[in-house]
PDB file of C-alpha atoms in Angstrom:
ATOM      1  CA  UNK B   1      33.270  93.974  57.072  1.00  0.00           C
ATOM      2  CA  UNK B   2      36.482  92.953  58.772  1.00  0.00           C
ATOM      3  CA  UNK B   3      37.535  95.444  61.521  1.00  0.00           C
ATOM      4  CA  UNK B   4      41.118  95.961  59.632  1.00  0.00           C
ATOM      5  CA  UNK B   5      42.559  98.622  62.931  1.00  0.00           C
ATOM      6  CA  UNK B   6      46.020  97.955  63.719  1.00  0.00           C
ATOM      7  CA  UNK B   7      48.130  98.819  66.522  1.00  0.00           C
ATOM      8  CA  UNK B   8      51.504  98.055  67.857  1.00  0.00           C
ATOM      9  CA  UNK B   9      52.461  97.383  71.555  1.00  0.00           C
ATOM     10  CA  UNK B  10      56.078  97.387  71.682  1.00  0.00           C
ATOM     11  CA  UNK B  11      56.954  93.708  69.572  1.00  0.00           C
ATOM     12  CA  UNK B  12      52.905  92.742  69.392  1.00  0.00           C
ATOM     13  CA  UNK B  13      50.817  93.651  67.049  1.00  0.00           C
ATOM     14  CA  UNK B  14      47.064  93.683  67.489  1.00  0.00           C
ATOM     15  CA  UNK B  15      44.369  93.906  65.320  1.00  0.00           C
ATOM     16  CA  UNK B  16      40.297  94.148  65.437  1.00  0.00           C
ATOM     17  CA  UNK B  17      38.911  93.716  68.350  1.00  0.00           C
ATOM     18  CA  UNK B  18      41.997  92.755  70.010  1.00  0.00           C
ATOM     19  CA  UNK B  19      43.025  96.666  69.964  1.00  0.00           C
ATOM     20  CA  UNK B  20      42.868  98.534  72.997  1.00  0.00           C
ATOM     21  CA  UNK B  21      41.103 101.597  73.882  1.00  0.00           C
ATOM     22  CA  UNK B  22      44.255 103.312  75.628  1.00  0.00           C
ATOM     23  CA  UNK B  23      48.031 103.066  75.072  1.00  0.00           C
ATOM     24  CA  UNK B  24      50.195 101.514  77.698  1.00  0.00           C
ATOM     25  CA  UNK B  25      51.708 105.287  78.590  1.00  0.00           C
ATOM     26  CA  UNK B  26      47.648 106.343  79.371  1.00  0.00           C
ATOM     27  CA  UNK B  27      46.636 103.452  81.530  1.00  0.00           C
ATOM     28  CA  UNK B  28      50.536 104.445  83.434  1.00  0.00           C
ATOM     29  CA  UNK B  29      49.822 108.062  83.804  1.00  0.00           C
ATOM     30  CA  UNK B  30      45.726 108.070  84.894  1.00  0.00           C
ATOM     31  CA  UNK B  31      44.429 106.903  87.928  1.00  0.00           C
ATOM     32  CA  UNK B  32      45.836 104.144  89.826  1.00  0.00           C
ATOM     33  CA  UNK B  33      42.867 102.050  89.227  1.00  0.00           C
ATOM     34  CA  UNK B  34      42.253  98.168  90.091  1.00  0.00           C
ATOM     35  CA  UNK B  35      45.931  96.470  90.890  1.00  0.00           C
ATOM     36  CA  UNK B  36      45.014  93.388  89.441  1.00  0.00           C
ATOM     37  CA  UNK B  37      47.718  94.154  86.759  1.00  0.00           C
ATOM     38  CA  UNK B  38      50.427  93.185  89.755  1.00  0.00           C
ATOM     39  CA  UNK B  39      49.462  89.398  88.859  1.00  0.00           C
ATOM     40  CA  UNK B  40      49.519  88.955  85.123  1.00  0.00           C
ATOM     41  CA  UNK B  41      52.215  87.323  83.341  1.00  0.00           C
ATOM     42  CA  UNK B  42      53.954  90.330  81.558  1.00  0.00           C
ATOM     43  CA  UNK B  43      54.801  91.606  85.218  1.00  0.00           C
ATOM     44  CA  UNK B  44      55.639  88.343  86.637  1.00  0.00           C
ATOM     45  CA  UNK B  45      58.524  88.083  83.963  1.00  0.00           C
ATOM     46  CA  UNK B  46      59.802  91.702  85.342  1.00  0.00           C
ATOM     47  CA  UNK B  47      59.645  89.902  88.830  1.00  0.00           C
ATOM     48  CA  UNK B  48      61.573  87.081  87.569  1.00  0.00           C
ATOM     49  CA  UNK B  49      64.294  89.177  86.010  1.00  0.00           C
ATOM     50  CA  UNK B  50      64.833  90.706  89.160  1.00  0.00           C
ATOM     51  CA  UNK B  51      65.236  87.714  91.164  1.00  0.00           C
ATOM     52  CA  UNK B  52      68.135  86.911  88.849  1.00  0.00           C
ATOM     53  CA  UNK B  53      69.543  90.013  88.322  1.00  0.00           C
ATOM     54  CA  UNK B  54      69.582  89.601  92.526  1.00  0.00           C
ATOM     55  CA  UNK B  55      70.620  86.484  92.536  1.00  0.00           C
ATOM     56  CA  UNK B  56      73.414  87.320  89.910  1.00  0.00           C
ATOM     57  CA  UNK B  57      74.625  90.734  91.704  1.00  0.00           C
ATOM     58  CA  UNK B  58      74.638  89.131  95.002  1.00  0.00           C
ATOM     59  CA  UNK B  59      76.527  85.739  94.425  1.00  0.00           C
ATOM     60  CA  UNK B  60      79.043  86.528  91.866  1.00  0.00           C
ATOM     61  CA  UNK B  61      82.080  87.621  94.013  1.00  0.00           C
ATOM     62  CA  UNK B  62      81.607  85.217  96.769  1.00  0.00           C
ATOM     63  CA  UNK B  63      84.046  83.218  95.601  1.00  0.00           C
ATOM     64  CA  UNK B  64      84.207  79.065  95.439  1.00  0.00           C
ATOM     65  CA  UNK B  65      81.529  77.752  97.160  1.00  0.00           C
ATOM     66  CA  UNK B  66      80.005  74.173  97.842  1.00  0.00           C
ATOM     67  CA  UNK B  67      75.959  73.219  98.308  1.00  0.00           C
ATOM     68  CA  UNK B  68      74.386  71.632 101.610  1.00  0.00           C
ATOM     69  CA  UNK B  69      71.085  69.918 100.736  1.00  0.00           C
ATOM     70  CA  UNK B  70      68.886  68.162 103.481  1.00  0.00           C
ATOM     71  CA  UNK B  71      66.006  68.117 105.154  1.00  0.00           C
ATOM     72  CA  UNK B  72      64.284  70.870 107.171  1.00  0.00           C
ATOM     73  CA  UNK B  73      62.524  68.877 109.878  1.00  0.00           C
ATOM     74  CA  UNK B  74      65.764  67.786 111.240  1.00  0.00           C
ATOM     75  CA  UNK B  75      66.139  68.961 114.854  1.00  0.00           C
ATOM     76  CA  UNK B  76      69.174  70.060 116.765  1.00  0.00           C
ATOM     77  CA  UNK B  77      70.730  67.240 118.396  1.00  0.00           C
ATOM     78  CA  UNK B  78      70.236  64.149 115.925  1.00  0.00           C
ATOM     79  CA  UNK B  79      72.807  62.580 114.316  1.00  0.00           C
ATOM     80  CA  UNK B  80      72.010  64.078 110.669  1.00  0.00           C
ATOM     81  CA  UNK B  81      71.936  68.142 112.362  1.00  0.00           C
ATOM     82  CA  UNK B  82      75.363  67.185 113.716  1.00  0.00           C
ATOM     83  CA  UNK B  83      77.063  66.168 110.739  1.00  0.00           C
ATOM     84  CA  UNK B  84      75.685  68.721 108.927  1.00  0.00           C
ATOM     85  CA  UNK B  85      77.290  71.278 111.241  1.00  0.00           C
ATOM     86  CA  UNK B  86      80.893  69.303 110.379  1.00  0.00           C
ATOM     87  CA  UNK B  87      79.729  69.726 107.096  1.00  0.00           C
ATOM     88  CA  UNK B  88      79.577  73.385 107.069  1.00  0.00           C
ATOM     89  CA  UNK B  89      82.934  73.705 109.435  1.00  0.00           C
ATOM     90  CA  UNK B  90      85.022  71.571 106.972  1.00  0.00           C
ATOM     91  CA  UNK B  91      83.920  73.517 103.913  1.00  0.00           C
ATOM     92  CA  UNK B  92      84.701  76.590 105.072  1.00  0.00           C
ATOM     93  CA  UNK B  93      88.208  75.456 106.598  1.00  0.00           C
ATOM     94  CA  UNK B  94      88.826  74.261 103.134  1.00  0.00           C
ATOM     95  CA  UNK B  95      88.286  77.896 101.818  1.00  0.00           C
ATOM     96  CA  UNK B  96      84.897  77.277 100.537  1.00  0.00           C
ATOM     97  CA  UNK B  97      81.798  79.076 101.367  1.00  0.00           C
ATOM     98  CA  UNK B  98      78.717  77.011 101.824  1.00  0.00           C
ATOM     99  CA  UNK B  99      75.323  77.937 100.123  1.00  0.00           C
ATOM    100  CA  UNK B 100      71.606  76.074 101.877  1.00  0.00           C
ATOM    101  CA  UNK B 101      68.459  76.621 101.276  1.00  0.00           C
ATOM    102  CA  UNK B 102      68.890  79.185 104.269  1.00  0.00           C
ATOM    103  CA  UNK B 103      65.926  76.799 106.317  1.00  0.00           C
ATOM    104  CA  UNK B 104      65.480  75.055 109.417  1.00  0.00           C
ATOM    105  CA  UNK B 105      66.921  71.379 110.424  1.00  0.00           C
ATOM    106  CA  UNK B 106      69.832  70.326 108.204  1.00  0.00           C
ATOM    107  CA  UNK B 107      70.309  73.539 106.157  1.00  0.00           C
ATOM    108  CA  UNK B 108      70.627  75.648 109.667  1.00  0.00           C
ATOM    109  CA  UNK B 109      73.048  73.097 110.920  1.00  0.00           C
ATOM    110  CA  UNK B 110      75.163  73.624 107.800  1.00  0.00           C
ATOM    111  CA  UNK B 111      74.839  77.119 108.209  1.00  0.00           C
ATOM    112  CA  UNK B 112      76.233  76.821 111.818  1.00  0.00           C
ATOM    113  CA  UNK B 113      78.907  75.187 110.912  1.00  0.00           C
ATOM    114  CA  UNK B 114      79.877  77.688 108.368  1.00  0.00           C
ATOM    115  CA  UNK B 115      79.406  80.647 110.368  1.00  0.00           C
ATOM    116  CA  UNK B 116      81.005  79.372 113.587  1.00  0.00           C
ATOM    117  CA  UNK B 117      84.201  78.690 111.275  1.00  0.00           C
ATOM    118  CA  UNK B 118      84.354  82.584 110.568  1.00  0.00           C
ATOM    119  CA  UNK B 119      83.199  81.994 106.766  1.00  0.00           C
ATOM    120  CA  UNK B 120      80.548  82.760 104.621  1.00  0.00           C
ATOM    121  CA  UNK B 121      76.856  81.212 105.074  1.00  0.00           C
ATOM    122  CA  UNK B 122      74.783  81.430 101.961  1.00  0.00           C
ATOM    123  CA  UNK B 123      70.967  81.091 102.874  1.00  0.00           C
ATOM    124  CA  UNK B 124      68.951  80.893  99.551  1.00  0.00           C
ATOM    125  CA  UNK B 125      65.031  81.475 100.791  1.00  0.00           C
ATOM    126  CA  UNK B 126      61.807  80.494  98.968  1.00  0.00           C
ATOM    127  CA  UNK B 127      58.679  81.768  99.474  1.00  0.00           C
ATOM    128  CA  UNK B 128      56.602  78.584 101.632  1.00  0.00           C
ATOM    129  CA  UNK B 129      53.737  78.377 103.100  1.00  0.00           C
ATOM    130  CA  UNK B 130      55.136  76.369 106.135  1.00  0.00           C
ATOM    131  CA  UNK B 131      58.616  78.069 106.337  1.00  0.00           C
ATOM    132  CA  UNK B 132      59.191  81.542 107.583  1.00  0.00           C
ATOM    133  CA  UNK B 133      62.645  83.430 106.823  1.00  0.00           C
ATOM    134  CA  UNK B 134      66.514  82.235 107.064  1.00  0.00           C
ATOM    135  CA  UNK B 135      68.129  80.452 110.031  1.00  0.00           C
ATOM    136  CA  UNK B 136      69.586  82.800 112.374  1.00  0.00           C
ATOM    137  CA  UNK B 137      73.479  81.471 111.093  1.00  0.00           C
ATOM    138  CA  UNK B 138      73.253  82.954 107.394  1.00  0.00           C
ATOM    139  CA  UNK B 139      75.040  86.096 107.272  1.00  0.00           C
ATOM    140  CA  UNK B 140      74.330  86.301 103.348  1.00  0.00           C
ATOM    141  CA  UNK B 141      70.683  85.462 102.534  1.00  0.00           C
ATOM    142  CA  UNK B 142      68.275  85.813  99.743  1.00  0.00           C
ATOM    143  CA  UNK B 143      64.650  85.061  99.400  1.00  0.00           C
ATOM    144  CA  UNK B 144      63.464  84.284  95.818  1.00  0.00           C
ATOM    145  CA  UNK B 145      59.536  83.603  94.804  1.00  0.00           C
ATOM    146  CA  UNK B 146      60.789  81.340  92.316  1.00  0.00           C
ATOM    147  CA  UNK B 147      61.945  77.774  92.696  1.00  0.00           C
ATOM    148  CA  UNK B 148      63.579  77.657  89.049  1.00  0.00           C
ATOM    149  CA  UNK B 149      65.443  80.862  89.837  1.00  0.00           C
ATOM    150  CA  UNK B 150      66.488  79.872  93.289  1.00  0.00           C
ATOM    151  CA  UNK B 151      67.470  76.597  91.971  1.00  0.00           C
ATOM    152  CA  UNK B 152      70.099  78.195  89.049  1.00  0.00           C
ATOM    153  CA  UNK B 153      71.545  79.868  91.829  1.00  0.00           C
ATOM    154  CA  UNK B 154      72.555  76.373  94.136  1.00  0.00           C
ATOM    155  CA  UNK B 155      74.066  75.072  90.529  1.00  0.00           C
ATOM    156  CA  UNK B 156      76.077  78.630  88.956  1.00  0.00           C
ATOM    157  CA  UNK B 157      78.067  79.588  92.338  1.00  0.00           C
ATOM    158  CA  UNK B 158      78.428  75.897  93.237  1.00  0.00           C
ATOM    159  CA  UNK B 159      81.681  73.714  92.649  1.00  0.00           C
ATOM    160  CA  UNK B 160      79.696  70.604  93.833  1.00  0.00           C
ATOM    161  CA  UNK B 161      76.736  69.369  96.285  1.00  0.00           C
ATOM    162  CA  UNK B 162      76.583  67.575  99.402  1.00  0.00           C
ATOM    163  CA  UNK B 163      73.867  65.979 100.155  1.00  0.00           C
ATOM    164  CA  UNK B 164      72.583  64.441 103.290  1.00  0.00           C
ATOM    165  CA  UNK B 165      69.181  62.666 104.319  1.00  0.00           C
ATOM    166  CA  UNK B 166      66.446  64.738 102.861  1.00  0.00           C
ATOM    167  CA  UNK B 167      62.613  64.665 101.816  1.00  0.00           C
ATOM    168  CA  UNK B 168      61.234  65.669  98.060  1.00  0.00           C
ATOM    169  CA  UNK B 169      63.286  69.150  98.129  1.00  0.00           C
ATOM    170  CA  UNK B 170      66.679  67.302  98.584  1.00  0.00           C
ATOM    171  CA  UNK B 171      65.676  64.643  96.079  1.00  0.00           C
ATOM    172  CA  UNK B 172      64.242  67.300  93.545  1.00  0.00           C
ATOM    173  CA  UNK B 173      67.714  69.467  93.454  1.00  0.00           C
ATOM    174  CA  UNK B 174      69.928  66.297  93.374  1.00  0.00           C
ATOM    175  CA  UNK B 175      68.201  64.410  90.520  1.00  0.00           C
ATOM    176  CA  UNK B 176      68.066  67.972  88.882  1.00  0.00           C
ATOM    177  CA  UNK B 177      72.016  68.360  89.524  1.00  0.00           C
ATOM    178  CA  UNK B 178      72.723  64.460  87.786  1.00  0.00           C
ATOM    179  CA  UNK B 179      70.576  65.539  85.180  1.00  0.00           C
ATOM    180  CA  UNK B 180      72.179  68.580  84.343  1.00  0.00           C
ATOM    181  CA  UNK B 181      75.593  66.910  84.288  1.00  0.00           C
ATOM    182  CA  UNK B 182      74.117  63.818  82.311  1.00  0.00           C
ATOM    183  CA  UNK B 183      73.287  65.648  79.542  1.00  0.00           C
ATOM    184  CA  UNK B 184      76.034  67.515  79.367  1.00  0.00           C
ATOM    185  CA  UNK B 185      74.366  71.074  80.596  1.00  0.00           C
ATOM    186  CA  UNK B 186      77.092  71.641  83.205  1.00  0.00           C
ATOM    187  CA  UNK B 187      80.578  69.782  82.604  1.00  0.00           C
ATOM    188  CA  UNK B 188      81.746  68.982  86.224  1.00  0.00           C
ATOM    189  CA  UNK B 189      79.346  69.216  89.166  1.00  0.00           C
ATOM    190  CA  UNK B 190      80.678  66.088  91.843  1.00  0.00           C
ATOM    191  CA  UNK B 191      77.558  65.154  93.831  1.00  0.00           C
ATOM    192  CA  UNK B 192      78.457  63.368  97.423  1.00  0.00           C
ATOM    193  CA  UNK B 193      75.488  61.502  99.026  1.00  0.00           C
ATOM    194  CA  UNK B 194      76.144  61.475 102.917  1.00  0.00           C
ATOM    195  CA  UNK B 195      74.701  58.624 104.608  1.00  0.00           C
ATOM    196  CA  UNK B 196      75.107  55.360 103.158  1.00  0.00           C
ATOM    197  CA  UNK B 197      72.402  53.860 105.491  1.00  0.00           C
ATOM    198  CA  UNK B 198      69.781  56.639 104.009  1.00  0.00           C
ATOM    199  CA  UNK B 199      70.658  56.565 100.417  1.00  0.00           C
ATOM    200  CA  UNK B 200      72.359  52.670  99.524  1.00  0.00           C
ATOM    201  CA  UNK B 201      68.440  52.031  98.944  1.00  0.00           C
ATOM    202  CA  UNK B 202      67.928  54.157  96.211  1.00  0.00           C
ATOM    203  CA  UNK B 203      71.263  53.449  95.122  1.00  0.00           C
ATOM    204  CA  UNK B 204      70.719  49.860  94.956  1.00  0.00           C
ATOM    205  CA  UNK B 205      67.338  51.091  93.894  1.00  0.00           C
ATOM    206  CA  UNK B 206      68.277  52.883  90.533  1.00  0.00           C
ATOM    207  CA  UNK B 207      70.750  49.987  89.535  1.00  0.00           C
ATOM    208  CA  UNK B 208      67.773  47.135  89.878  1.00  0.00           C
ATOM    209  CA  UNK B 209      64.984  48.973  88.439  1.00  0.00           C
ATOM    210  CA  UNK B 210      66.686  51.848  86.014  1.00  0.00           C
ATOM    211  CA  UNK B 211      70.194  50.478  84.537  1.00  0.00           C
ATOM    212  CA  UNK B 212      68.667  47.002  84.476  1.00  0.00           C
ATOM    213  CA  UNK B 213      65.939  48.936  82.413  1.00  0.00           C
ATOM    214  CA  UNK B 214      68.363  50.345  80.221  1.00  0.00           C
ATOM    215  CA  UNK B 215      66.769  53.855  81.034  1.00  0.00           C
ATOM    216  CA  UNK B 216      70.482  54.739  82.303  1.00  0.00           C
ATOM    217  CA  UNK B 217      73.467  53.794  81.561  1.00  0.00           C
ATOM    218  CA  UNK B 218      76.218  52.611  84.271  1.00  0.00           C
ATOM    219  CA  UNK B 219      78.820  55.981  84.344  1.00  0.00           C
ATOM    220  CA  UNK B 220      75.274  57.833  85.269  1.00  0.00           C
ATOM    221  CA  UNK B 221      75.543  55.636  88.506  1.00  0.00           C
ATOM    222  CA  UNK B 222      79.178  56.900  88.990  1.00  0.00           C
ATOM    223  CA  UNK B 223      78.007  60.539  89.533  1.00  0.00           C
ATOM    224  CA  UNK B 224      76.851  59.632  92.908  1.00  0.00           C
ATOM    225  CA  UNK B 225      79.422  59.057  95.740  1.00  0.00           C
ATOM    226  CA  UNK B 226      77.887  57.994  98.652  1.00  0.00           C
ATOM    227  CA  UNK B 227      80.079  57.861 101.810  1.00  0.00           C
ATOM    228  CA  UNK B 228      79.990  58.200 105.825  1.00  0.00           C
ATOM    229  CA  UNK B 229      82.684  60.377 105.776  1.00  0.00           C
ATOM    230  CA  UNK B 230      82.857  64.415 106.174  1.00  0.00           C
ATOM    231  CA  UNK B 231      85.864  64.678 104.605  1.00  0.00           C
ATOM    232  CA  UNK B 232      85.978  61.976 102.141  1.00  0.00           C
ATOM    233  CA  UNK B 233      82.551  63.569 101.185  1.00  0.00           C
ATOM    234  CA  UNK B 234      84.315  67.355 101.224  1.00  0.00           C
ATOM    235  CA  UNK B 235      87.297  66.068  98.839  1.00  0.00           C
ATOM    236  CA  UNK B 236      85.225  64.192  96.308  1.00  0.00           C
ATOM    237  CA  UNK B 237      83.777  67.783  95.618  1.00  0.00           C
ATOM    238  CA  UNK B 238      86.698  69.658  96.015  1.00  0.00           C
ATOM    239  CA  UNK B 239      88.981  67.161  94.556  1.00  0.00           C
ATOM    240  CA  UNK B 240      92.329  68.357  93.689  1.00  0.00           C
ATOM    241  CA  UNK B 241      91.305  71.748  93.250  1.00  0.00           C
ATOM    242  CA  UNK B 242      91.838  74.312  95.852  1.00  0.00           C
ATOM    243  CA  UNK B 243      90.071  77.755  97.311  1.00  0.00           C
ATOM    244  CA  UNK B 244      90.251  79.513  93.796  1.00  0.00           C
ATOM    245  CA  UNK B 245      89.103  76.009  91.863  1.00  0.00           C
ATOM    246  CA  UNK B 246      92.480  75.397  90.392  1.00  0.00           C
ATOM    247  CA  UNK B 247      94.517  72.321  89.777  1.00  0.00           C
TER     248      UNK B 247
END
């Protein structure tokens, strides 16, 4: 005979054997027990409402702001670490404050910058095995377990990105950024590639193999500016529009 039992858990019903033997109140109130429960999926999706409630809370009155990509394994005193630090300095002289990954190598140099200009240096931490905290130049960090979360973040408080010479990081939040404005997901999000010597090849790259394809079309190619210049890079995201992102 079929085991015909029935009970609801908040929106999910269960039935037969699928029925528990205590109500979610019972297993809170008795013994602690095994915290194995920590790690299921139910609770992860509490964690990941908190990281964006966090995120959210913590971001939304720091006014305009502009994201530094680029890669963490660039030391203090090379070319790249430099102009990111002019980077960070120009942005924030423009009125904008400037959100990194809150890392080592490019992202701290950005964060210099920033800070060393008297404005505000947005560190947005994720969890890493090889990576351990913010630079010592955020004054405004968060750490998120999340990539996806983390990620929203760089895109909702940002007017624009700048990127410099990166690894798979820089290239994953870029492609993600021309994606989201390709399809129409974000309306305008300017994306300046800094370093013409670092990125013409996969410049070049995506015209030869992707538009000659047909796999893109040639305005997707436009939403890349790739310069040399700080401030030619700083004005293509800013354009005309000043502190408060007016006209």
């Amino acid at each position: 005979m079929t085991d015909q039992r029935e009970h609801l858990q908040g929106p999910v019903t269960l039935r037969g054997r699928q029925v528990p033997a205590t109500t979610t109140d019972q297993r809170l109130l008795d013994s602690a027990g095994p915290a194995d429960w920590v790690h299921t999926d139910p609770w992860r999706v509490l964690r990941i409402q908190a990281e964006f409630v966090e995120g959210f809370g913590t971001l939304s009155e720091i006014g305009p702001a502009i994201s530094v990509f680029g890669s963490a394994r660039t030391e203090p005193g090379h070319p790249t670490y430099e102009l990111a630090e002019r980077v960070g300095r120009t942005v924030v002289e423009r009125g904008f404050a400037v959100i990194t990954g809150g890392g080592p190598g490019t992202m701290e140099a950005a964060n210099k910058g920033a800070t060393e200009a008297g404005g505000t240096s947005v560190g947005l931490g994720i969890e890493l095995p090889f990576e351990a905290g913010l630079n010592p130049y955020v004054n405004l960090g968060i750490n998120f377990r999340y990539f996806f979360a983390r990620k929203t973040m760089f895109v909702k408080y940002a007017q624009g990105f700048i990127v410099l010479p990166g690894g798979f990081g820089t290239l994953d939040e870029m492609f993600e950024a021309v994606t989201l404005v390709q399809t129409g997901k974000i309306t305008r999000f300017p994306i300046a590639l800094l370093g013409t010597r670092f990125w013409r090849p996969m410049v070049d790259w995506l015209q030869e193999a992707l538009l000659a394809e047909g796999t893109i079309s040639p305005k997707d190619l436009d939403l890349l500016h790739l310069t040399d210049d700080v401030d030619e890079a700083v004005d293509h995201v800013v354009g005309s529009r000043g502190a408060g992102g007016e006209p």
